[in-house]
Amino acid sequence: MEQSRVLAALSALANETRLELVRALIGRGPAGMSAGDIAGTLGISASRLSFHLQQLEMAGLVTGRRESRHVFYAVDTAQVGRVIGYLLNDCCRSHPEVSACCAPGASSRAKAP
Amino acid sequence: MEQSRVLAALSALANETRLELVRALIGRGPAGMSAGDIAGTLGISASRLSFHLQQLEMAGLVTGRRESRHVFYAVDTAQVGRVIGYLLNDCCRSHPEVSACCAPGASSRAKAP
DNA sequence: TCAACTACTCATGAACTGTTGAAATGTTCA
DNA sequence: TGAACATTTCAACAGTTCATGAGTAGTTGA
């Protein structure tokens, strides 16, 4: 994966509204969620949601598909995996202390040094 | 790890200069690299480097230590691991297709669907 | 103490990001 | 066809980010 794609994805994720959006969507799997439902769940305006969905879509992190009058959005999990894989393997060169986050049971709550 | 810390780290990483900086520093291990060496390696001005190092330091991704007239910067690998761990485990809830990036031999070059 | 060196701070301006509300577009159904 | 609904687009605005260059501060050795 090219670095420019990774940078676009990181920029997209580096925003509270969009990170919440990904969290909300990833739980729904490939079926996703309609724009209206997302706006209701997150409590944001339609135009604000549309703006952030566009950012995520341009970064390749979510995809939308129209079904009659609704548009359903879902996370492209493979793409998210590729971005994390870049950080892990290409950027951090599989540094053991970084890769520890992958270990079974590991989480972001891992104790500080 | 709190989401606000993760957002700060993602914002810090979502910049070409800073991602290059982390890549350059992580190869040097805990010894790190002096500010002057980094500026020379990346070919950027001192003030520009200082600005970006400050962003990374505020995000907790790098640490600096003074040694006589030099300041050596190193990546806090545990913190980087915690950020990736958050994306993997908390945000994506260990979704198998995302976690595939951790598999041995996996890389960001994983084939697209 | 002074010059040389190393790193940091600050002010400026250009470019980018995110929010808002109104208007436009597209879809369904009576 | 026209009303109702779902979503996107647009312009205006405020706020943030980043590059640049000039100036400042700390450290060393003659």
Tab-separated table of C-alpha atoms (C1' of nucleotides) in Angstrom:
chain	number	residue	atom	x	y	z
A	1	MET	CA	0.000	0.000	0.000
A	2	GLU	CA	1.345	3.433	-0.895
A	3	GLN	CA	2.155	5.890	1.827
A	4	SER	CA	-0.142	8.523	0.332
A	5	ARG	CA	-3.126	6.182	0.736
A	6	VAL	CA	-2.112	5.515	4.326
A	7	LEU	CA	-1.820	9.244	5.021
A	8	ALA	CA	-5.280	9.836	3.568
A	9	ALA	CA	-6.692	7.058	5.750
A	10	LEU	CA	-4.959	8.351	8.881
A	11	SER	CA	-6.245	11.879	8.198
A	12	ALA	CA	-9.715	10.459	7.800
A	13	LEU	CA	-9.510	8.530	11.081
A	14	ALA	CA	-7.956	11.419	13.009
A	15	ASN	CA	-11.290	13.030	13.705
A	16	GLU	CA	-13.668	12.278	16.567
A	17	THR	CA	-16.839	12.233	14.457
A	18	ARG	CA	-15.301	9.946	11.841
A	19	LEU	CA	-13.746	7.554	14.368
A	20	GLU	CA	-17.157	7.249	16.057
A	21	LEU	CA	-18.640	6.691	12.633
A	22	VAL	CA	-16.258	3.814	11.892
A	23	ARG	CA	-16.922	2.307	15.320
A	24	ALA	CA	-20.659	2.492	14.788
A	25	LEU	CA	-20.478	1.065	11.277
A	26	ILE	CA	-18.024	-1.752	11.920
A	27	GLY	CA	-20.441	-3.359	14.339
A	28	ARG	CA	-23.027	-3.623	11.569
A	29	GLY	CA	-20.855	-5.655	9.240
A	30	PRO	CA	-21.245	-5.560	5.463
A	31	ALA	CA	-24.948	-4.663	5.714
A	32	GLY	CA	-23.934	-1.302	7.121
A	33	MET	CA	-26.322	1.416	8.159
A	34	SER	CA	-28.350	4.035	6.330
A	35	ALA	CA	-27.207	7.642	6.401
A	36	GLY	CA	-30.313	8.664	8.293
A	37	ASP	CA	-29.784	5.994	10.930
A	38	ILE	CA	-26.166	7.014	11.386
A	39	ALA	CA	-27.112	10.669	11.788
A	40	GLY	CA	-29.691	9.664	14.400
A	41	THR	CA	-27.263	7.395	16.250
A	42	LEU	CA	-24.477	9.969	16.372
A	43	GLY	CA	-26.836	12.902	16.822
A	44	ILE	CA	-25.427	15.011	14.014
A	45	SER	CA	-26.964	16.905	11.110
A	46	ALA	CA	-27.397	15.294	7.705
A	47	SER	CA	-25.021	17.673	5.954
A	48	ARG	CA	-22.346	17.230	8.591
A	49	LEU	CA	-22.660	13.460	8.297
A	50	SER	CA	-22.499	13.645	4.523
A	51	PHE	CA	-19.295	15.663	4.733
A	52	HIS	CA	-17.594	13.118	7.016
A	53	LEU	CA	-18.859	10.098	5.063
A	54	GLN	CA	-17.364	11.654	1.956
A	55	GLN	CA	-13.987	12.005	3.667
A	56	LEU	CA	-14.062	8.358	4.752
A	57	GLU	CA	-15.204	7.237	1.313
A	58	MET	CA	-12.422	9.187	-0.420
A	59	ALA	CA	-9.941	7.520	1.914
A	60	GLY	CA	-11.383	4.151	0.910
A	61	LEU	CA	-12.440	3.289	4.445
A	62	VAL	CA	-16.184	3.081	3.838
A	63	THR	CA	-18.370	2.277	0.865
A	64	GLY	CA	-21.936	3.353	0.169
A	65	ARG	CA	-24.632	1.609	-1.816
A	66	ARG	CA	-28.054	2.966	-2.676
A	67	GLU	CA	-31.135	0.890	-1.883
A	68	SER	CA	-34.268	2.674	-3.007
A	69	ARG	CA	-34.305	5.981	-1.183
A	70	HIS	CA	-31.690	4.983	1.409
A	71	VAL	CA	-27.925	4.883	1.100
A	72	PHE	CA	-26.257	2.220	3.233
A	73	TYR	CA	-22.688	2.724	4.349
A	74	ALA	CA	-20.325	-0.030	5.516
A	75	VAL	CA	-16.692	-0.144	6.594
A	76	ASP	CA	-14.194	-1.649	4.155
A	77	THR	CA	-12.534	-3.827	6.775
A	78	ALA	CA	-9.842	-5.077	4.401
A	79	GLN	CA	-8.762	-1.509	3.762
A	80	VAL	CA	-8.665	-0.736	7.486
A	81	GLY	CA	-6.560	-3.866	7.921
A	82	ARG	CA	-4.199	-2.709	5.187
A	83	VAL	CA	-3.704	0.660	6.876
A	84	ILE	CA	-2.962	-0.948	10.240
A	85	GLY	CA	-0.720	-3.444	8.459
A	86	TYR	CA	1.274	-0.600	6.958
A	87	LEU	CA	1.830	1.013	10.350
A	88	LEU	CA	2.771	-2.312	11.855
A	89	ASN	CA	4.934	-3.843	9.150
A	90	ASP	CA	6.167	-1.121	6.822
A	91	CYS	CA	6.407	1.877	9.102
A	92	CYS	CA	7.389	0.146	12.334
A	93	ARG	CA	9.140	-2.775	10.619
A	94	SER	CA	7.413	-5.325	12.836
A	95	HIS	CA	9.158	-3.871	15.879
A	96	PRO	CA	8.377	-6.389	18.665
A	97	GLU	CA	7.242	-3.755	21.152
A	98	VAL	CA	4.805	-2.331	18.610
A	99	SER	CA	3.617	-5.725	17.367
A	100	ALA	CA	2.790	-6.705	20.928
A	101	CYS	CA	-0.554	-4.995	20.349
A	102	CYS	CA	-1.498	-7.972	18.149
A	103	ALA	CA	-0.885	-10.586	20.822
A	104	PRO	CA	-3.995	-12.477	21.982
A	105	GLY	CA	-5.592	-10.518	24.787
A	106	ALA	CA	-3.566	-7.414	24.011
A	107	SER	CA	-5.452	-4.138	23.965
A	108	SER	CA	-4.790	-0.441	23.971
A	109	ARG	CA	-4.977	-0.683	27.753
A	110	ALA	CA	-1.599	-2.425	27.832
A	111	LYS	CA	0.362	-1.156	30.818
A	112	ALA	CA	2.689	1.781	30.332
A	113	PRO	CA	6.423	1.135	30.808
B	1	MET	CA	-6.205	4.120	26.250
B	2	GLU	CA	-8.602	7.059	25.927
B	3	GLN	CA	-9.981	7.955	22.532
B	4	SER	CA	-8.708	11.523	22.831
B	5	ARG	CA	-5.138	10.236	23.119
B	6	VAL	CA	-5.657	8.019	20.092
B	7	LEU	CA	-7.043	10.942	18.090
B	8	ALA	CA	-4.039	13.062	19.025
B	9	ALA	CA	-1.707	10.266	17.924
B	10	LEU	CA	-3.559	9.706	14.650
B	11	SER	CA	-3.485	13.449	13.907
B	12	ALA	CA	0.224	13.426	14.600
B	13	LEU	CA	0.825	10.467	12.276
B	14	ALA	CA	-1.430	11.815	9.512
B	15	ASN	CA	1.303	13.998	8.047
B	16	GLU	CA	3.970	13.018	5.558
B	17	THR	CA	6.852	14.733	7.353
B	18	ARG	CA	5.917	13.218	10.695
B	19	LEU	CA	5.340	9.721	9.335
B	20	GLU	CA	8.783	9.875	7.694
B	21	LEU	CA	10.158	11.113	10.991
B	22	VAL	CA	8.739	8.132	12.868
B	23	ARG	CA	10.035	5.747	10.210
B	24	ALA	CA	13.508	7.269	10.427
B	25	LEU	CA	13.555	7.255	14.220
B	26	ILE	CA	12.137	3.793	14.803
B	27	GLY	CA	15.090	2.233	13.011
B	28	ARG	CA	17.442	3.821	15.518
B	29	GLY	CA	15.859	2.199	18.542
B	30	PRO	CA	15.953	3.793	22.007
B	31	ALA	CA	19.199	5.643	21.239
B	32	GLY	CA	17.311	7.766	18.753
B	33	MET	CA	18.801	10.543	16.667
B	34	SER	CA	19.805	14.136	17.322
B	35	ALA	CA	17.615	16.938	15.994
B	36	GLY	CA	20.372	18.090	13.664
B	37	ASP	CA	20.841	14.602	12.216
B	38	ILE	CA	17.110	14.230	11.657
B	39	ALA	CA	16.903	17.586	9.865
B	40	GLY	CA	19.825	16.537	7.669
B	41	THR	CA	18.361	13.115	6.921
B	42	LEU	CA	14.920	14.434	6.022
B	43	GLY	CA	16.262	17.568	4.377
B	44	ILE	CA	14.031	20.010	6.243
B	45	SER	CA	14.658	23.242	8.136
B	46	ALA	CA	15.343	23.262	11.857
B	47	SER	CA	12.218	25.204	12.695
B	48	ARG	CA	10.037	22.939	10.608
B	49	LEU	CA	11.543	19.897	12.307
B	50	SER	CA	11.040	21.439	15.727
B	51	PHE	CA	7.382	22.080	14.956
B	52	HIS	CA	6.771	18.472	13.899
B	53	LEU	CA	8.778	16.971	16.760
B	54	GLN	CA	6.670	19.018	19.148
B	55	GLN	CA	3.481	17.618	17.612
B	56	LEU	CA	4.787	14.058	17.966
B	57	GLU	CA	5.986	14.692	21.504
B	58	MET	CA	2.629	16.174	22.550
B	59	ALA	CA	0.964	13.067	21.134
B	60	GLY	CA	3.308	10.935	23.242
B	61	LEU	CA	4.798	9.212	20.210
B	62	VAL	CA	8.386	10.412	20.634
B	63	THR	CA	10.506	11.473	23.580
B	64	GLY	CA	13.528	13.749	23.657
B	65	ARG	CA	16.480	13.727	26.023
B	66	ARG	CA	19.246	16.273	26.191
B	67	GLU	CA	22.871	15.138	26.026
B	68	SER	CA	25.235	18.079	26.283
B	69	ARG	CA	24.404	20.293	23.341
B	70	HIS	CA	22.383	17.696	21.453
B	71	VAL	CA	18.793	16.590	21.937
B	72	PHE	CA	18.179	12.969	20.977
B	73	TYR	CA	14.700	11.919	19.927
B	74	ALA	CA	13.388	8.365	19.986
B	75	VAL	CA	10.034	6.752	19.215
B	76	ASP	CA	7.982	5.547	22.175
B	77	THR	CA	7.263	2.159	20.647
B	78	ALA	CA	4.938	1.101	23.447
B	79	GLN	CA	2.765	4.130	22.789
B	80	VAL	CA	2.676	3.411	19.053
B	81	GLY	CA	1.662	-0.147	19.926
B	82	ARG	CA	-1.104	1.140	22.182
B	83	VAL	CA	-2.507	3.319	19.399
B	84	ILE	CA	-2.508	0.446	16.924
B	85	GLY	CA	-3.970	-1.779	19.618
B	86	TYR	CA	-6.825	0.656	20.086
B	87	LEU	CA	-7.654	0.632	16.379
B	88	LEU	CA	-7.409	-3.131	16.255
B	89	ASN	CA	-9.133	-4.150	19.462
B	90	ASP	CA	-11.294	-1.286	20.711
B	91	CYS	CA	-12.326	0.439	17.510
B	92	CYS	CA	-12.531	-2.587	15.213
B	93	ARG	CA	-13.357	-5.032	18.005
B	94	SER	CA	-10.817	-7.561	16.772
B	95	HIS	CA	-12.754	-7.959	13.525
B	96	PRO	CA	-11.059	-10.946	11.800
B	97	GLU	CA	-10.650	-9.202	8.451
B	98	VAL	CA	-8.934	-6.265	10.143
B	99	SER	CA	-6.826	-8.402	12.462
B	100	ALA	CA	-5.530	-10.325	9.459
B	101	CYS	CA	-2.903	-7.590	9.152
B	102	CYS	CA	-1.217	-9.100	12.234
B	103	ALA	CA	-0.830	-12.560	10.741
B	104	PRO	CA	2.766	-13.676	10.130
B	105	GLY	CA	3.845	-12.474	6.716
B	106	ALA	CA	0.917	-10.109	6.427
B	107	SER	CA	1.686	-6.647	5.151
B	108	SER	CA	-0.104	-3.600	3.882
B	109	ARG	CA	0.341	-5.117	0.440
B	110	ALA	CA	-2.338	-7.711	1.200
B	111	LYS	CA	-4.407	-8.238	-1.915
B	112	ALA	CA	-7.550	-6.211	-2.395
B	113	PRO	CA	-10.819	-8.172	-2.599
C	1	DT	C1'	34.296	36.038	28.076
C	2	DC	C1'	33.397	35.262	23.400
C	3	DA	C1'	32.575	32.814	19.104
C	4	DA	C1'	30.638	28.749	17.284
C	5	DC	C1'	27.335	25.468	17.493
C	6	DT	C1'	22.743	23.351	18.416
C	7	DA	C1'	18.125	23.648	19.172
C	8	DC	C1'	13.920	26.255	20.094
C	9	DT	C1'	10.398	30.113	19.780
C	10	DC	C1'	7.762	33.385	17.522
C	11	DA	C1'	5.096	36.112	13.977
C	12	DT	C1'	3.283	35.934	9.505
C	13	DG	C1'	0.492	34.406	5.808
C	14	DA	C1'	-1.357	30.783	2.833
C	15	DA	C1'	-3.902	26.685	2.703
C	16	DC	C1'	-6.863	23.432	4.665
C	17	DT	C1'	-10.726	21.634	7.790
C	18	DG	C1'	-15.130	21.486	9.893
C	19	DT	C1'	-19.869	23.522	10.962
C	20	DT	C1'	-24.092	25.598	9.637
C	21	DG	C1'	-28.364	26.222	7.215
C	22	DA	C1'	-30.529	26.769	2.829
C	23	DA	C1'	-31.186	24.867	-1.608
C	24	DA	C1'	-30.966	21.139	-4.864
C	25	DT	C1'	-31.304	16.299	-6.234
C	26	DG	C1'	-33.130	11.822	-6.292
C	27	DT	C1'	-36.707	8.318	-4.842
C	28	DT	C1'	-41.192	6.548	-3.518
C	29	DC	C1'	-46.041	6.295	-3.317
C	30	DA	C1'	-50.825	8.021	-3.421
D	1	DT	C1'	-48.318	14.618	-11.224
D	2	DG	C1'	-47.220	16.230	-6.703
D	3	DA	C1'	-46.307	15.625	-1.754
D	4	DA	C1'	-43.149	13.500	1.394
D	5	DC	C1'	-38.929	11.712	2.462
D	6	DA	C1'	-33.655	10.813	2.218
D	7	DT	C1'	-29.468	12.491	0.996
D	8	DT	C1'	-26.122	15.611	-1.125
D	9	DT	C1'	-24.353	20.068	-2.579
D	10	DC	C1'	-23.276	24.753	-1.847
D	11	DA	C1'	-21.594	29.159	0.169
D	12	DA	C1'	-20.160	31.502	4.138
D	13	DC	C1'	-17.681	31.588	8.130
D	14	DA	C1'	-14.478	30.396	12.052
D	15	DG	C1'	-10.804	27.870	13.430
D	16	DT	C1'	-6.612	25.063	12.696
D	17	DT	C1'	-2.399	23.527	10.429
D	18	DC	C1'	1.887	24.182	8.320
D	19	DA	C1'	6.109	26.471	5.990
D	20	DT	C1'	9.116	30.214	6.311
D	21	DG	C1'	12.558	33.207	8.103
D	22	DA	C1'	14.214	36.032	11.847
D	23	DG	C1'	15.383	36.087	16.396
D	24	DT	C1'	16.417	33.818	21.063
D	25	DA	C1'	18.486	30.601	24.460
D	26	DG	C1'	21.527	26.998	26.148
D	27	DT	C1'	26.184	24.553	25.729
D	28	DT	C1'	30.968	24.042	24.648
D	29	DG	C1'	35.800	25.054	24.115
D	30	DA	C1'	39.460	28.412	23.032
